[in-house]
Amino acid sequence: MMKTDNFFTANNILYGITDNKEVIKLNDNSHVYDLPLSHNISLDSLVISFNKKNMIALDASSNFKTIWKKTFDFEINSYDVRIVNGYLYIGFNNDTCTVLNLLSFNETTFIQPELVLFTNGISIISLKGKNTLIYQDQNIVLNYTFKDTFTDILTNSEKNIRIKSVLYGNKVNSYIIQADYNYLYYIEIHETIEISAKVIIPNTFLGDTTIINYTCYHITNRDIYKIDFKTETAEVKLNWTNITGDIDYSGIKILHTVDDCIIFMASKKGTIMVYDTITNAIISHTVLNKLVSVESRSLIIENILYINDIDNITHSIKLPLTTK
């Protein structure tokens, strides 16, 4: 396969976008389509092509038919365009940003944040500095600074936590906040940002968090935890390193949830694990023996996981899943 860091799927075919704006089939590197503009980003079968003030959405499942296009009033910051929770975040050079709904193509404009972490299309949650959370919708702007600290294992000194990610909670206007290195918060946002619960995961770092079947799980480079925000506890469900034989001291990334399974990766060796939450067991593991960035893209087509290593070489892994 040709090296590419931008791949997507349409009609169960895996495509890649080259540095020359060319769409290719990754199974044989054959040419499919030349994209119209210099910068490109994809989600599912949708390809967004843009430069300067112009943006075009093309549907790869319909022979790259143009389904939306727009010329904005301000120039797009090409380094500040990304997919966030299935929405397109667009940063402009005038200190504003737009969140584009990729189903309806409705737009919502906000004050441009330092780093956007979450959006639902009508509000955004962002990070200012390391530990201040900013919430914006069309009516209010709220902020909350987390005061907790962690012990830096390299310097043995206390440092302020850094907010890492934001997930939907199980209630309206509720969210789960993951912070380096071992804090999980359950917050609710109304007229203020309020912490409803806090869970400290002991002796851990380099973890990632997800919700599956209304249950929160946190996976570290050693253990899989089930999180209960009502009791503010973290229960160790499984030491997954018993499968691989050693602790992989690397970043952890939850790649996908499918049915009752969590597919996650340890980056140092490219260890791909499939954890069944019902049987509490690792039902598949593959070691690529290549460094895989926690920022690497991955997708699943017909129970095959495709993921890029640090050299942008795409690997395919058969998954033991019952659905597509």
mmCIF file of C-alpha atoms in Angstrom, residues 57-317:
data_model
loop_
_atom_site.group_PDB
_atom_site.id
_atom_site.type_symbol
_atom_site.label_atom_id
_atom_site.label_comp_id
_atom_site.label_asym_id
_atom_site.label_seq_id
_atom_site.Cartn_x
_atom_site.Cartn_y
_atom_site.Cartn_z
ATOM 1 C CA ALA A 57 -17.692 18.687 0.333
ATOM 2 C CA LEU A 58 -17.581 15.655 -1.963
ATOM 3 C CA ASP A 59 -19.362 12.325 -1.512
ATOM 4 C CA ALA A 60 -16.979 9.480 -2.389
ATOM 5 C CA SER A 61 -19.844 6.982 -2.417
ATOM 6 C CA SER A 62 -21.406 8.907 -5.349
ATOM 7 C CA ASN A 63 -18.340 9.266 -7.576
ATOM 8 C CA PHE A 64 -17.126 12.295 -5.620
ATOM 9 C CA LYS A 65 -20.201 14.343 -6.375
ATOM 10 C CA THR A 66 -20.101 17.857 -4.904
ATOM 11 C CA ILE A 67 -22.845 18.055 -2.271
ATOM 12 C CA TRP A 68 -21.937 21.383 -0.635
ATOM 13 C CA LYS A 69 -19.594 24.285 -1.214
ATOM 14 C CA LYS A 70 -19.022 27.713 0.240
ATOM 15 C CA THR A 71 -16.787 30.756 0.056
ATOM 16 C CA PHE A 72 -16.289 32.125 3.577
ATOM 17 C CA ASP A 73 -15.821 35.786 4.460
ATOM 18 C CA PHE A 74 -12.476 35.111 6.141
ATOM 19 C CA GLU A 75 -9.471 33.005 5.253
ATOM 20 C CA ILE A 76 -9.333 29.489 6.693
ATOM 21 C CA ASN A 77 -6.418 28.602 8.942
ATOM 22 C CA SER A 78 -5.390 25.349 7.267
ATOM 23 C CA TYR A 79 -3.666 24.120 10.454
ATOM 24 C CA ASP A 80 -6.838 24.583 12.481
ATOM 25 C CA VAL A 81 -9.329 22.404 10.589
ATOM 26 C CA ARG A 82 -10.205 19.071 12.161
ATOM 27 C CA ILE A 83 -12.918 16.518 12.784
ATOM 28 C CA VAL A 84 -14.268 16.748 16.355
ATOM 29 C CA ASN A 85 -16.984 14.307 17.462
ATOM 30 C CA GLY A 86 -18.146 13.906 13.856
ATOM 31 C CA TYR A 87 -18.368 17.665 13.230
ATOM 32 C CA LEU A 88 -15.967 19.783 11.204
ATOM 33 C CA TYR A 89 -14.198 22.452 13.226
ATOM 34 C CA ILE A 90 -12.906 25.352 11.092
ATOM 35 C CA GLY A 91 -10.626 28.026 12.513
ATOM 36 C CA PHE A 92 -10.353 31.362 10.683
ATOM 37 C CA ASN A 93 -7.696 34.070 10.765
ATOM 38 C CA ASN A 94 -10.019 36.598 12.433
ATOM 39 C CA ASP A 95 -10.253 34.923 15.892
ATOM 40 C CA THR A 96 -13.549 33.175 15.126
ATOM 41 C CA CYS A 97 -14.340 29.568 14.299
ATOM 42 C CA THR A 98 -17.221 27.659 12.767
ATOM 43 C CA VAL A 99 -18.554 24.199 13.592
ATOM 44 C CA LEU A 100 -20.054 22.568 10.512
ATOM 45 C CA ASN A 101 -22.646 19.801 10.810
ATOM 46 C CA LEU A 102 -21.571 17.296 8.157
ATOM 47 C CA LEU A 103 -25.100 15.910 7.752
ATOM 48 C CA SER A 104 -27.103 19.124 7.406
ATOM 49 C CA PHE A 105 -24.177 21.515 6.706
ATOM 50 C CA ASN A 106 -25.609 23.920 9.255
ATOM 51 C CA GLU A 107 -22.987 26.275 10.689
ATOM 52 C CA THR A 108 -22.482 27.660 14.188
ATOM 53 C CA THR A 109 -19.905 30.369 14.886
ATOM 54 C CA PHE A 110 -17.919 30.815 18.112
ATOM 55 C CA ILE A 111 -15.028 32.780 19.534
ATOM 56 C CA GLN A 112 -11.927 30.852 18.495
ATOM 57 C CA PRO A 113 -10.532 28.836 21.451
ATOM 58 C CA GLU A 114 -6.964 27.821 22.198
ATOM 59 C CA LEU A 115 -7.716 24.126 21.739
ATOM 60 C CA VAL A 116 -11.137 22.664 21.012
ATOM 61 C CA LEU A 117 -11.821 19.347 22.768
ATOM 62 C CA PHE A 118 -15.505 18.699 22.144
ATOM 63 C CA THR A 119 -18.506 19.901 20.190
ATOM 64 C CA ASN A 120 -22.088 18.792 19.659
ATOM 65 C CA GLY A 121 -22.656 21.286 16.859
ATOM 66 C CA ILE A 122 -24.323 23.944 18.995
ATOM 67 C CA SER A 123 -21.714 24.300 21.737
ATOM 68 C CA ILE A 124 -17.997 23.727 22.159
ATOM 69 C CA ILE A 125 -15.785 22.812 25.098
ATOM 70 C CA SER A 126 -12.175 23.892 24.852
ATOM 71 C CA LEU A 127 -8.970 24.083 26.846
ATOM 72 C CA LYS A 128 -7.180 27.256 27.945
ATOM 73 C CA GLY A 129 -3.705 26.657 29.242
ATOM 74 C CA LYS A 130 -3.454 23.227 30.870
ATOM 75 C CA ASN A 131 -6.337 23.076 33.300
ATOM 76 C CA THR A 132 -9.008 25.673 32.485
ATOM 77 C CA LEU A 133 -12.098 24.417 30.694
ATOM 78 C CA ILE A 134 -14.088 26.866 28.548
ATOM 79 C CA TYR A 135 -17.706 26.199 27.542
ATOM 80 C CA GLN A 136 -19.390 28.220 24.782
ATOM 81 C CA ASP A 137 -22.834 28.172 23.243
ATOM 82 C CA GLN A 138 -24.812 30.936 21.556
ATOM 83 C CA ASN A 139 -25.900 32.397 24.900
ATOM 84 C CA ILE A 140 -23.102 32.000 27.439
ATOM 85 C CA VAL A 141 -19.380 31.525 27.940
ATOM 86 C CA LEU A 142 -18.333 29.684 31.102
ATOM 87 C CA ASN A 143 -14.951 28.694 32.483
ATOM 88 C CA TYR A 144 -13.700 26.419 35.232
ATOM 89 C CA THR A 145 -10.113 25.911 36.447
ATOM 90 C CA PHE A 146 -9.280 22.522 37.932
ATOM 91 C CA LYS A 147 -7.074 22.812 41.013
ATOM 92 C CA ASP A 148 -5.920 19.194 41.381
ATOM 93 C CA THR A 149 -2.273 18.242 40.940
ATOM 94 C CA PHE A 150 -0.309 15.106 40.136
ATOM 95 C CA THR A 151 3.192 13.949 41.013
ATOM 96 C CA ASP A 152 5.562 14.070 38.047
ATOM 97 C CA ILE A 153 7.362 10.710 38.178
ATOM 98 C CA LEU A 154 10.432 12.169 36.428
ATOM 99 C CA THR A 155 10.985 15.118 38.769
ATOM 100 C CA ASN A 156 8.990 13.906 41.815
ATOM 101 C CA SER A 157 7.332 17.327 41.916
ATOM 102 C CA GLU A 158 3.709 18.388 42.066
ATOM 103 C CA LYS A 159 2.259 19.835 38.859
ATOM 104 C CA ASN A 160 -1.175 21.030 37.792
ATOM 105 C CA ILE A 161 -3.188 18.475 35.887
ATOM 106 C CA ARG A 162 -3.698 18.834 32.141
ATOM 107 C CA ILE A 163 -7.144 18.260 30.690
ATOM 108 C CA LYS A 164 -6.835 15.617 27.972
ATOM 109 C CA SER A 165 -10.278 14.832 26.581
ATOM 110 C CA VAL A 166 -14.035 15.349 26.939
ATOM 111 C CA LEU A 167 -16.718 12.698 26.443
ATOM 112 C CA TYR A 168 -20.497 12.735 26.556
ATOM 113 C CA GLY A 169 -21.942 11.806 29.935
ATOM 114 C CA ASN A 170 -25.065 9.723 30.496
ATOM 115 C CA LYS A 171 -27.307 12.733 31.156
ATOM 116 C CA VAL A 172 -28.198 15.868 29.214
ATOM 117 C CA ASN A 173 -25.547 18.582 29.620
ATOM 118 C CA SER A 174 -23.200 16.185 31.396
ATOM 119 C CA TYR A 175 -19.663 15.312 30.377
ATOM 120 C CA ILE A 176 -16.738 13.148 31.428
ATOM 121 C CA ILE A 177 -13.403 14.949 31.667
ATOM 122 C CA GLN A 178 -10.171 12.984 31.478
ATOM 123 C CA ALA A 179 -7.055 14.619 32.889
ATOM 124 C CA ASP A 180 -3.423 13.554 32.943
ATOM 125 C CA TYR A 181 -2.521 11.555 34.700
ATOM 126 C CA ASN A 182 -5.052 9.869 36.876
ATOM 127 C CA TYR A 183 -8.200 11.989 37.286
ATOM 128 C CA LEU A 184 -11.648 11.482 35.791
ATOM 129 C CA TYR A 185 -14.358 14.066 36.448
ATOM 130 C CA TYR A 186 -18.097 13.983 35.836
ATOM 131 C CA ILE A 187 -19.319 17.524 35.232
ATOM 132 C CA GLU A 188 -22.688 19.125 34.564
ATOM 133 C CA ILE A 189 -23.135 22.411 32.733
ATOM 134 C CA HIS A 190 -26.122 24.684 33.317
ATOM 135 C CA GLU A 191 -25.599 28.281 34.442
ATOM 136 C CA THR A 192 -22.220 27.171 35.816
ATOM 137 C CA ILE A 193 -19.785 24.277 35.382
ATOM 138 C CA GLU A 194 -20.171 21.944 38.340
ATOM 139 C CA ILE A 195 -18.195 18.818 39.264
ATOM 140 C CA SER A 196 -20.625 16.063 40.234
ATOM 141 C CA ALA A 197 -18.014 13.366 40.833
ATOM 142 C CA LYS A 198 -14.271 12.768 40.775
ATOM 143 C CA VAL A 199 -12.502 9.440 40.426
ATOM 144 C CA ILE A 200 -8.782 9.014 41.044
ATOM 145 C CA ILE A 201 -7.206 6.020 39.339
ATOM 146 C CA PRO A 202 -4.215 4.976 41.473
ATOM 147 C CA ASN A 203 -0.663 4.526 40.239
ATOM 148 C CA THR A 204 -1.368 5.048 36.595
ATOM 149 C CA PHE A 205 -0.656 7.234 33.599
ATOM 150 C CA LEU A 206 -0.977 7.095 29.824
ATOM 151 C CA GLY A 207 -4.618 5.982 29.859
ATOM 152 C CA ASP A 208 -7.726 6.551 27.757
ATOM 153 C CA THR A 209 -11.449 6.550 28.503
ATOM 154 C CA THR A 210 -14.657 5.552 26.745
ATOM 155 C CA ILE A 211 -18.353 4.949 27.303
ATOM 156 C CA ILE A 212 -19.868 1.687 26.088
ATOM 157 C CA ASN A 213 -23.403 0.502 26.876
ATOM 158 C CA TYR A 214 -23.790 3.410 29.353
ATOM 159 C CA THR A 215 -20.739 2.233 31.312
ATOM 160 C CA CYS A 216 -17.467 4.124 31.603
ATOM 161 C CA TYR A 217 -14.181 2.264 31.156
ATOM 162 C CA HIS A 218 -10.653 3.561 31.580
ATOM 163 C CA ILE A 219 -7.723 1.626 30.116
ATOM 164 C CA THR A 220 -4.139 2.189 31.229
ATOM 165 C CA ASN A 221 -0.885 0.639 30.061
ATOM 166 C CA ARG A 222 -1.592 -2.220 32.444
ATOM 167 C CA ASP A 223 -5.199 -2.462 33.621
ATOM 168 C CA ILE A 224 -8.782 -2.087 32.424
ATOM 169 C CA TYR A 225 -10.959 -0.207 34.933
ATOM 170 C CA LYS A 226 -14.714 0.064 35.242
ATOM 171 C CA ILE A 227 -15.613 3.529 36.500
ATOM 172 C CA ASP A 228 -18.535 4.192 38.840
ATOM 173 C CA PHE A 229 -19.147 7.921 39.247
ATOM 174 C CA LYS A 230 -21.927 7.351 41.796
ATOM 175 C CA THR A 231 -19.517 5.777 44.271
ATOM 176 C CA GLU A 232 -16.457 7.570 42.829
ATOM 177 C CA THR A 233 -14.578 4.300 42.460
ATOM 178 C CA ALA A 234 -12.420 2.585 39.843
ATOM 179 C CA GLU A 235 -12.675 -1.203 39.797
ATOM 180 C CA VAL A 236 -9.882 -3.192 38.156
ATOM 181 C CA LYS A 237 -11.595 -5.591 35.762
ATOM 182 C CA LEU A 238 -8.552 -7.055 34.012
ATOM 183 C CA ASN A 239 -4.776 -6.804 33.843
ATOM 184 C CA TRP A 240 -4.406 -6.954 30.070
ATOM 185 C CA THR A 241 -0.618 -7.285 30.195
ATOM 186 C CA ASN A 242 -1.107 -10.871 31.373
ATOM 187 C CA ILE A 243 -1.897 -11.564 27.713
ATOM 188 C CA THR A 244 1.211 -9.976 26.218
ATOM 189 C CA GLY A 245 3.628 -10.942 28.969
ATOM 190 C CA ASP A 246 4.990 -7.492 29.787
ATOM 191 C CA ILE A 247 3.887 -3.955 30.483
ATOM 192 C CA ASP A 248 3.992 -1.815 27.362
ATOM 193 C CA TYR A 249 5.148 1.571 28.653
ATOM 194 C CA SER A 250 3.502 3.604 25.951
ATOM 195 C CA GLY A 251 0.507 5.735 25.194
ATOM 196 C CA ILE A 252 -2.910 4.090 25.252
ATOM 197 C CA LYS A 253 -5.565 4.950 22.689
ATOM 198 C CA ILE A 254 -9.100 3.577 22.529
ATOM 199 C CA LEU A 255 -9.696 3.223 18.807
ATOM 200 C CA HIS A 256 -13.299 1.999 18.512
ATOM 201 C CA THR A 257 -16.204 0.475 20.399
ATOM 202 C CA VAL A 258 -18.219 -2.149 18.529
ATOM 203 C CA ASP A 259 -21.191 -3.901 20.145
ATOM 204 C CA ASP A 260 -19.830 -5.008 23.546
ATOM 205 C CA CYS A 261 -16.151 -4.738 22.604
ATOM 206 C CA ILE A 262 -13.499 -2.060 23.120
ATOM 207 C CA ILE A 263 -10.674 -2.001 20.596
ATOM 208 C CA PHE A 264 -7.613 -0.263 22.003
ATOM 209 C CA MET A 265 -3.945 0.178 21.248
ATOM 210 C CA ALA A 266 -0.662 0.502 23.133
ATOM 211 C CA SER A 267 1.510 2.676 20.939
ATOM 212 C CA LYS A 268 5.113 1.613 21.633
ATOM 213 C CA LYS A 269 4.875 -1.779 19.938
ATOM 214 C CA GLY A 270 1.633 -1.225 18.064
ATOM 215 C CA THR A 271 -0.259 -3.664 20.295
ATOM 216 C CA ILE A 272 -3.905 -3.929 19.204
ATOM 217 C CA MET A 273 -6.288 -5.487 21.746
ATOM 218 C CA VAL A 274 -9.976 -6.408 21.590
ATOM 219 C CA TYR A 275 -11.631 -6.433 25.022
ATOM 220 C CA ASP A 276 -15.058 -8.054 25.468
ATOM 221 C CA THR A 277 -16.874 -6.218 28.272
ATOM 222 C CA ILE A 278 -19.408 -9.046 28.726
ATOM 223 C CA THR A 279 -16.925 -11.892 29.217
ATOM 224 C CA ASN A 280 -14.286 -9.582 30.751
ATOM 225 C CA ALA A 281 -11.631 -11.037 28.480
ATOM 226 C CA ILE A 282 -9.179 -10.069 25.779
ATOM 227 C CA ILE A 283 -10.513 -11.991 22.781
ATOM 228 C CA SER A 284 -7.851 -10.915 20.300
ATOM 229 C CA HIS A 285 -4.468 -9.244 20.330
ATOM 230 C CA THR A 286 -1.994 -8.373 17.604
ATOM 231 C CA VAL A 287 1.488 -6.897 17.987
ATOM 232 C CA LEU A 288 2.653 -4.960 14.931
ATOM 233 C CA ASN A 289 6.112 -4.390 16.421
ATOM 234 C CA LYS A 290 6.009 -0.858 15.021
ATOM 235 C CA LEU A 291 5.515 2.411 16.836
ATOM 236 C CA VAL A 292 1.978 3.690 16.264
ATOM 237 C CA SER A 293 1.119 7.245 17.262
ATOM 238 C CA VAL A 294 -1.897 7.755 19.508
ATOM 239 C CA GLU A 295 -2.940 10.334 16.898
ATOM 240 C CA SER A 296 -2.943 7.770 14.066
ATOM 241 C CA ARG A 297 -6.173 7.315 12.158
ATOM 242 C CA SER A 298 -7.948 3.985 12.065
ATOM 243 C CA LEU A 299 -11.191 2.622 10.689
ATOM 244 C CA ILE A 300 -13.040 -0.664 10.378
ATOM 245 C CA ILE A 301 -14.348 -2.153 7.132
ATOM 246 C CA GLU A 302 -16.106 -5.536 7.261
ATOM 247 C CA ASN A 303 -14.451 -6.467 10.570
ATOM 248 C CA ILE A 304 -10.966 -5.521 9.392
ATOM 249 C CA LEU A 305 -9.168 -2.751 11.282
ATOM 250 C CA TYR A 306 -6.945 -0.478 9.238
ATOM 251 C CA ILE A 307 -4.392 1.628 11.101
ATOM 252 C CA ASN A 308 -1.240 3.551 10.218
ATOM 253 C CA ASP A 309 2.098 3.176 11.969
ATOM 254 C CA ILE A 310 4.510 6.044 12.600
ATOM 255 C CA ASP A 311 5.779 5.799 9.003
ATOM 256 C CA ASN A 312 2.219 6.092 7.605
ATOM 257 C CA ILE A 313 2.254 2.480 6.451
ATOM 258 C CA THR A 314 -1.271 1.064 6.678
ATOM 259 C CA HIS A 315 -1.729 -2.258 8.506
ATOM 260 C CA SER A 316 -4.838 -4.462 8.350
ATOM 261 C CA ILE A 317 -5.975 -6.616 11.275
#
